[in-house]
Amino acid sequence: MIRRSLAILALALVAVQPRAQTQAGAPPAAAVTAIRGATILTVTRGAISNGTIVLRNGKIAAIGADVPIPTGADIVDATGKFVSPGIIDCHSHIAADSINEGGTTVSSMTGIEDVFNPTDVDIYRDLAGGLTVANVLHGSANPIGGKNQVIKLRWGKPRAEDFFFEGAMPGIKFALGENTKRPGGGAGGVQGQGPRRYPGTRMGVEYVLRDAFTRARAYQKEWQEYDRRRKAGEDAATNVPPRRDLQLEPLVEVLEGKRLVHAHSYRADEILMLIRIADEFNFKIATFQHVLEGYKVAKEIAAHGAGASTFSDWWGYKIEAVDAIPQNAALMTRKGVVVSVNSDSAEHARRLNTEAAKSVKWGGLSDDEAFALVTINPARQLRIDSRVGSLEVGKDADVVIWNHHPLSSYAIADRVYIDGRKYYDRLDDQKRLTELAKEKDALTAAERGERRNPSTTEEPRAPKTDTVGHDVSRAERADVAERAGVVPPGIGGPSDVSATRTGAARAAPYVQGTRVTTPTKGLVAIVNARIFPIASAAIGRGTIVIRDGIVESVGANVSVPAGAQTIDAAGAEVYPGFINARSTLGLADPGAGGYADADEILDFNQQLRPQIAFHNDSDAIPVARANGVTTIALTPGGGLLGGQIAVMDLDGWTYEESTVKTAVGISFQFPSMGGGGRGGGGGRGDTPPQRTYQDIKKDRDARLDQVARVLDQARAYAKAAGPARKTDWDLEALVPVVEKRVPLFTRANTEQDIRDAVAFADRAGVRIVISGGIEAPMAAALLKEKNIPVILGPILTMPSRPDLPHQASYAVAGELVKAGVKIAFATGDADNARQLPYHAAMSVAWGLPREEALKALTINAADILGVADRLGSIEPGKIANLVVSQGDPLEVRTTFTHVLIAGHDVGLDTKQLALYERYSKRQ
């Protein structure tokens, strides 16, 4: 009975916990709501300080500084907060049970309205991020895809049609480039095992488009002729209507200006090609989606009258994204294009406000221009700007109350109204979650009691699994995906890095190595700086002196030595450089380079040294540096034991010059109870049979036994030390692990895997660091007890379970620190390494003290990696890895003015900046 109650509660946590509050699903609407005392961001008419906005009958009834509040209104005191229009996402796939029809090149007969799922929890999660309108699109498998559906996120409504934006102009998805060329039409990779599907080139894509519109024009003429004859009174017996063609009818609507075209695109050539096709057939492209090289042909996009809906700063994740730049939105805006920033991701849609803010940082847009990228501009692109996108009298009452300015890294939505109804309230949400958590705890405790006193012979049931035997936890799927390259020490032993940065490399490759970089010669002084040493109190105005790449002195009264190169910070803030505690930067090169050296094919790769494959000239390195990342833990990830981990600075002529410390640990991909291999995806042949929990556990335990045996062999090898011992590099690499000098950096995300990893460490007699750790708060007491730190990341991800609150992943860091667990942050990849500060910032927004976030990025990361004697704080004797920022470096709009690595001012130049400057000059 208790088990049945728990099952019912689990469903409730999925379906009821985030749902709107009334029995019918829709929240009650106050007759009149008045929000007062806030700074109101109208978007189109400036900001109103200490203003009031009145919502009545689903519309904005009044707005201003001196608006009278109607009698009987529900008054919301928003003093000190910000009120804005709802966020609008011009490219979404939420709530679509299927998005691609890959069997044909032209799938215009399909439509999202037929597969829209009103119970998809991602609607609620995005709503809680301030999103009120989304353009749900077909996928990009076809040159001409299916019809889209514009929705309002009316979470709790029972029917699909309750979400549809009444009166929104219909649209259709087109796609260009690599996705349409894949065998089987699969977006982002090969799909299916059948024959290849035409087209296989960009030339073929153009032909498909021209052919389809030629057929559509002929079909249109057939109907026009039929209508002409019918209106002329011709006998119906002889004037037979043409046969309906559901594939061509939407294209006729495009030709007649009745349906908008939203075109997935990347490269400049294909963007221009589609413009010319549209010109040839006399229709308009409403939006180019993604449009990552739009800045190269912004002149032509503007002349055509198309909009551009792009990513803020995604790049390098595939070959056609190699020339993407974070200034894209700003540059197209300056060239006269109506630009929006979109998500293409249920997770990104939760924080489109800060995605828009990146165009302030990188492209120099004003706050108003940047916020328009996710409000009035996408409304204009979707032709719904008369209804939404700004706060004006008569428009729909889609309103968000924020605790900070919505472009702030720390902004979270307190309330969200759609059509004047309150669909999300953060405080109400917290109360409801607290009540449900108490009920769950009570039922769990009761179940434990039942297990101690069983009254039934019922067999334990296997957990719900997907078609390949995976536990359905999103954390495990994300874990597998990141290891596959799809996505997406504690306390180390004493360092043998010398006080100076000179010294020869050790001959033995598995001993923690010295820093072998050529020192940065000379004197550098940073003056007039607000210094945050991290390990000590902030200095209001001080000086840092660097000699030969090492901090020599720091303080308020430090003199500048004669002959020193001086950097005048002019009141800017100086911090230690940020440390990305797990990254493949330099091993997995983004884009056209396509180097994939992060994951070896064997199960046991502990003998591998990643620093020797570190590509110093990777385009991704200066990109990461420009946002304050100066150091990474270079972490291979193949097999069970992926290889050694090296701490690398992001500067140097060679990998030897970049190496801070080698072999700080071994990467360990803890075998998940979710099973092995990749899941998901259609068209992969027969579905494997379901596997029982017992089978999964047996396989997992067998793999752990393999690891334990190898560790035992390494222990025996260590004991046999002496001149007669034959060198075994596989075992040599594990000697520091079994001697507890370095840890296994253990990739584990689910609560059960984390607990099992801790148990394995005890059994095997080794130290571990949990890496990933998205469900680590559920095991926080255990981690604290065992003194096990956690490298978190990525935390800009969805909750790992459907019954967790929407902010669960964002709140992980704060919960762990509150429990006394030491943390660091990591992105885990290469092309997103620059996002590291924003993982910390989002954690601050959801409860992590800011000073702890800065420690996690610096001194705590260094401590976990065993290099705290050399990095992580601004102290005499430490390597001078420093960043100079014009304000809070965690704020997304803050710019960096200098980045120093080992005292060398590495500059902020990147390939992306060069492209921006080049194309800014195009007339």
GROMACS .gro file of N, CA, C and O in nm, residues 616-662:
model
  188
  616ASN      N    1   4.759   2.423  -2.847
  616ASN     CA    2   4.771   2.562  -2.800
  616ASN      C    3   4.707   2.662  -2.894
  616ASN      O    4   4.668   2.772  -2.851
  617ASP      N    5   4.696   2.629  -3.022
  617ASP     CA    6   4.642   2.723  -3.120
  617ASP      C    7   4.494   2.702  -3.146
  617ASP      O    8   4.441   2.752  -3.246
  618SER      N    9   4.427   2.629  -3.062
  618SER     CA   10   4.283   2.612  -3.077
  618SER      C   11   4.213   2.748  -3.074
  618SER      O   12   4.241   2.832  -2.987
  619ASP      N   13   4.121   2.770  -3.167
  619ASP     CA   14   4.045   2.895  -3.168
  619ASP      C   15   3.963   2.913  -3.041
  619ASP      O   16   3.926   3.026  -3.005
  620ALA      N   17   3.933   2.803  -2.973
  620ALA     CA   18   3.850   2.812  -2.854
  620ALA      C   19   3.924   2.867  -2.733
  620ALA      O   20   3.862   2.915  -2.638
  621ILE      N   21   4.056   2.861  -2.734
  621ILE     CA   22   4.133   2.907  -2.618
  621ILE      C   23   4.120   3.058  -2.598
  621ILE      O   24   4.082   3.103  -2.489
  622PRO      N   25   4.148   3.142  -2.697
  622PRO     CA   26   4.129   3.286  -2.675
  622PRO      C   27   3.983   3.323  -2.649
  622PRO      O   28   3.956   3.422  -2.580
  623VAL      N   29   3.889   3.246  -2.704
  623VAL     CA   30   3.747   3.273  -2.678
  623VAL      C   31   3.717   3.256  -2.529
  623VAL      O   32   3.647   3.338  -2.467
  624ALA      N   33   3.770   3.151  -2.468
  624ALA     CA   34   3.749   3.129  -2.325
  624ALA      C   35   3.822   3.235  -2.242
  624ALA      O   36   3.767   3.287  -2.143
  625ARG      N   37   3.943   3.268  -2.282
  625ARG     CA   38   4.021   3.367  -2.207
  625ARG      C   39   3.952   3.502  -2.204
  625ARG      O   40   3.955   3.573  -2.103
  626ALA      N   41   3.889   3.539  -2.314
  626ALA     CA   42   3.826   3.670  -2.324
  626ALA      C   43   3.713   3.687  -2.223
  626ALA      O   44   3.667   3.800  -2.200
  627ASN      N   45   3.667   3.578  -2.163
  627ASN     CA   46   3.565   3.588  -2.060
  627ASN      C   47   3.618   3.548  -1.923
  627ASN      O   48   3.542   3.507  -1.836
  628GLY      N   49   3.749   3.560  -1.906
  628GLY     CA   50   3.806   3.546  -1.773
  628GLY      C   51   3.857   3.409  -1.736
  628GLY      O   52   3.907   3.390  -1.624
  629VAL      N   53   3.846   3.310  -1.825
  629VAL     CA   54   3.893   3.175  -1.794
  629VAL      C   55   4.042   3.168  -1.829
  629VAL      O   56   4.080   3.185  -1.945
  630THR      N   57   4.126   3.143  -1.730
  630THR     CA   58   4.271   3.140  -1.753
  630THR      C   59   4.330   3.001  -1.738
  630THR      O   60   4.441   2.976  -1.786
  631THR      N   61   4.257   2.910  -1.675
  631THR     CA   62   4.312   2.779  -1.643
  631THR      C   63   4.203   2.673  -1.655
  631THR      O   64   4.086   2.700  -1.625
  632ILE      N   65   4.242   2.553  -1.699
  632ILE     CA   66   4.147   2.443  -1.706
  632ILE      C   67   4.208   2.317  -1.646
  632ILE      O   68   4.330   2.303  -1.639
  633ALA      N   69   4.119   2.228  -1.604
  633ALA     CA   70   4.159   2.091  -1.574
  633ALA      C   71   4.130   2.010  -1.699
  633ALA      O   72   4.014   1.981  -1.730
  634LEU      N   73   4.233   1.978  -1.774
  634LEU     CA   74   4.219   1.909  -1.902
  634LEU      C   75   4.186   1.762  -1.873
  634LEU      O   76   4.269   1.688  -1.821
  635THR      N   77   4.064   1.723  -1.910
  635THR     CA   78   4.008   1.597  -1.861
  635THR      C   79   3.962   1.508  -1.975
  635THR      O   80   3.857   1.533  -2.035
  636PRO      N   81   4.038   1.403  -2.005
  636PRO     CA   82   3.988   1.305  -2.102
  636PRO      C   83   3.877   1.222  -2.041
  636PRO      O   84   3.866   1.211  -1.919
  637GLY      N   85   3.793   1.162  -2.125
  637GLY     CA   86   3.676   1.096  -2.070
  637GLY      C   87   3.637   0.964  -2.129
  637GLY      O   88   3.526   0.918  -2.106
  638GLY      N   89   3.722   0.899  -2.203
  638GLY     CA   90   3.683   0.774  -2.266
  638GLY      C   91   3.685   0.656  -2.170
  638GLY      O   92   3.763   0.652  -2.074
  639GLY      N   93   3.600   0.556  -2.196
  639GLY     CA   94   3.601   0.432  -2.120
  639GLY      C   95   3.565   0.450  -1.974
  639GLY      O   96   3.490   0.540  -1.935
  640LEU      N   97   3.617   0.360  -1.890
  640LEU     CA   98   3.596   0.370  -1.746
  640LEU      C   99   3.698   0.466  -1.684
  640LEU      O  100   3.661   0.562  -1.617
  641LEU      N  101   3.824   0.436  -1.705
  641LEU     CA  102   3.930   0.528  -1.663
  641LEU      C  103   3.977   0.601  -1.788
  641LEU      O  104   4.037   0.541  -1.878
  642GLY      N  105   3.947   0.730  -1.795
  642GLY     CA  106   3.966   0.804  -1.920
  642GLY      C  107   4.105   0.854  -1.944
  642GLY      O  108   4.141   0.884  -2.058
  643GLY      N  109   4.184   0.864  -1.839
  643GLY     CA  110   4.319   0.916  -1.854
  643GLY      C  111   4.353   1.008  -1.740
  643GLY      O  112   4.272   1.034  -1.650
  644GLN      N  113   4.475   1.058  -1.742
  644GLN     CA  114   4.521   1.150  -1.639
  644GLN      C  115   4.463   1.290  -1.663
  644GLN      O  116   4.426   1.324  -1.775
  645ILE      N  117   4.458   1.368  -1.559
  645ILE     CA  118   4.408   1.504  -1.567
  645ILE      C  119   4.525   1.599  -1.546
  645ILE      O  120   4.603   1.583  -1.451
  646ALA      N  121   4.537   1.696  -1.635
  646ALA     CA  122   4.644   1.794  -1.627
  646ALA      C  123   4.584   1.933  -1.609
  646ALA      O  124   4.484   1.966  -1.673
  647VAL      N  125   4.645   2.013  -1.525
  647VAL     CA  126   4.604   2.152  -1.508
  647VAL      C  127   4.684   2.236  -1.606
  647VAL      O  128   4.808   2.235  -1.603
  648MET      N  129   4.612   2.306  -1.692
  648MET     CA  130   4.676   2.381  -1.801
  648MET      C  131   4.636   2.528  -1.795
  648MET      O  132   4.518   2.561  -1.779
  649ASP      N  133   4.735   2.615  -1.810
  649ASP     CA  134   4.705   2.756  -1.833
  649ASP      C  135   4.676   2.778  -1.981
  649ASP      O  136   4.731   2.708  -2.067
  650LEU      N  137   4.593   2.876  -2.010
  650LEU     CA  138   4.549   2.899  -2.148
  650LEU      C  139   4.639   3.000  -2.219
  650LEU      O  140   4.593   3.093  -2.284
  651ASP      N  141   4.770   2.979  -2.205
  651ASP     CA  142   4.867   3.060  -2.277
  651ASP      C  143   4.996   2.981  -2.285
  651ASP      O  144   5.026   2.901  -2.195
  652GLY      N  145   5.071   3.002  -2.390
  652GLY     CA  146   5.198   2.932  -2.406
  652GLY      C  147   5.220   2.896  -2.551
  652GLY      O  148   5.126   2.870  -2.626
  653TRP      N  149   5.347   2.893  -2.591
  653TRP     CA  150   5.381   2.856  -2.728
  653TRP      C  151   5.366   2.706  -2.750
  653TRP      O  152   5.338   2.661  -2.860
  654THR      N  153   5.389   2.629  -2.646
  654THR     CA  154   5.381   2.484  -2.654
  654THR      C  155   5.302   2.431  -2.536
  654THR      O  156   5.276   2.502  -2.438
  655TYR      N  157   5.265   2.301  -2.543
  655TYR     CA  158   5.192   2.244  -2.431
  655TYR      C  159   5.277   2.243  -2.304
  655TYR      O  160   5.225   2.254  -2.192
  656GLU      N  161   5.408   2.232  -2.319
  656GLU     CA  162   5.494   2.234  -2.200
  656GLU      C  163   5.486   2.370  -2.130
  656GLU      O  164   5.486   2.376  -2.007
  657GLU      N  165   5.481   2.475  -2.208
  657GLU     CA  166   5.472   2.607  -2.147
  657GLU      C  167   5.336   2.631  -2.082
  657GLU      O  168   5.324   2.713  -1.992
  658SER      N  169   5.234   2.562  -2.128
  658SER     CA  170   5.100   2.579  -2.073
  658SER      C  171   5.075   2.493  -1.949
  658SER      O  172   4.981   2.520  -1.874
  659THR      N  173   5.156   2.393  -1.930
  659THR     CA  174   5.129   2.296  -1.823
  659THR      C  175   5.162   2.354  -1.686
  659THR      O  176   5.274   2.399  -1.661
  660VAL      N  177   5.063   2.353  -1.598
  660VAL     CA  178   5.083   2.392  -1.459
  660VAL      C  179   5.123   2.271  -1.376
  660VAL      O  180   5.217   2.274  -1.299
  661LYS      N  181   5.047   2.163  -1.394
  661LYS     CA  182   5.075   2.042  -1.317
  661LYS      C  183   5.013   1.923  -1.389
  661LYS      O  184   4.898   1.930  -1.435
  662THR      N  185   5.087   1.818  -1.400
  662THR     CA  186   5.038   1.698  -1.465
  662THR      C  187   4.987   1.599  -1.361
  662THR      O  188   5.022   1.605  -1.243
   0.00000   0.00000   0.00000
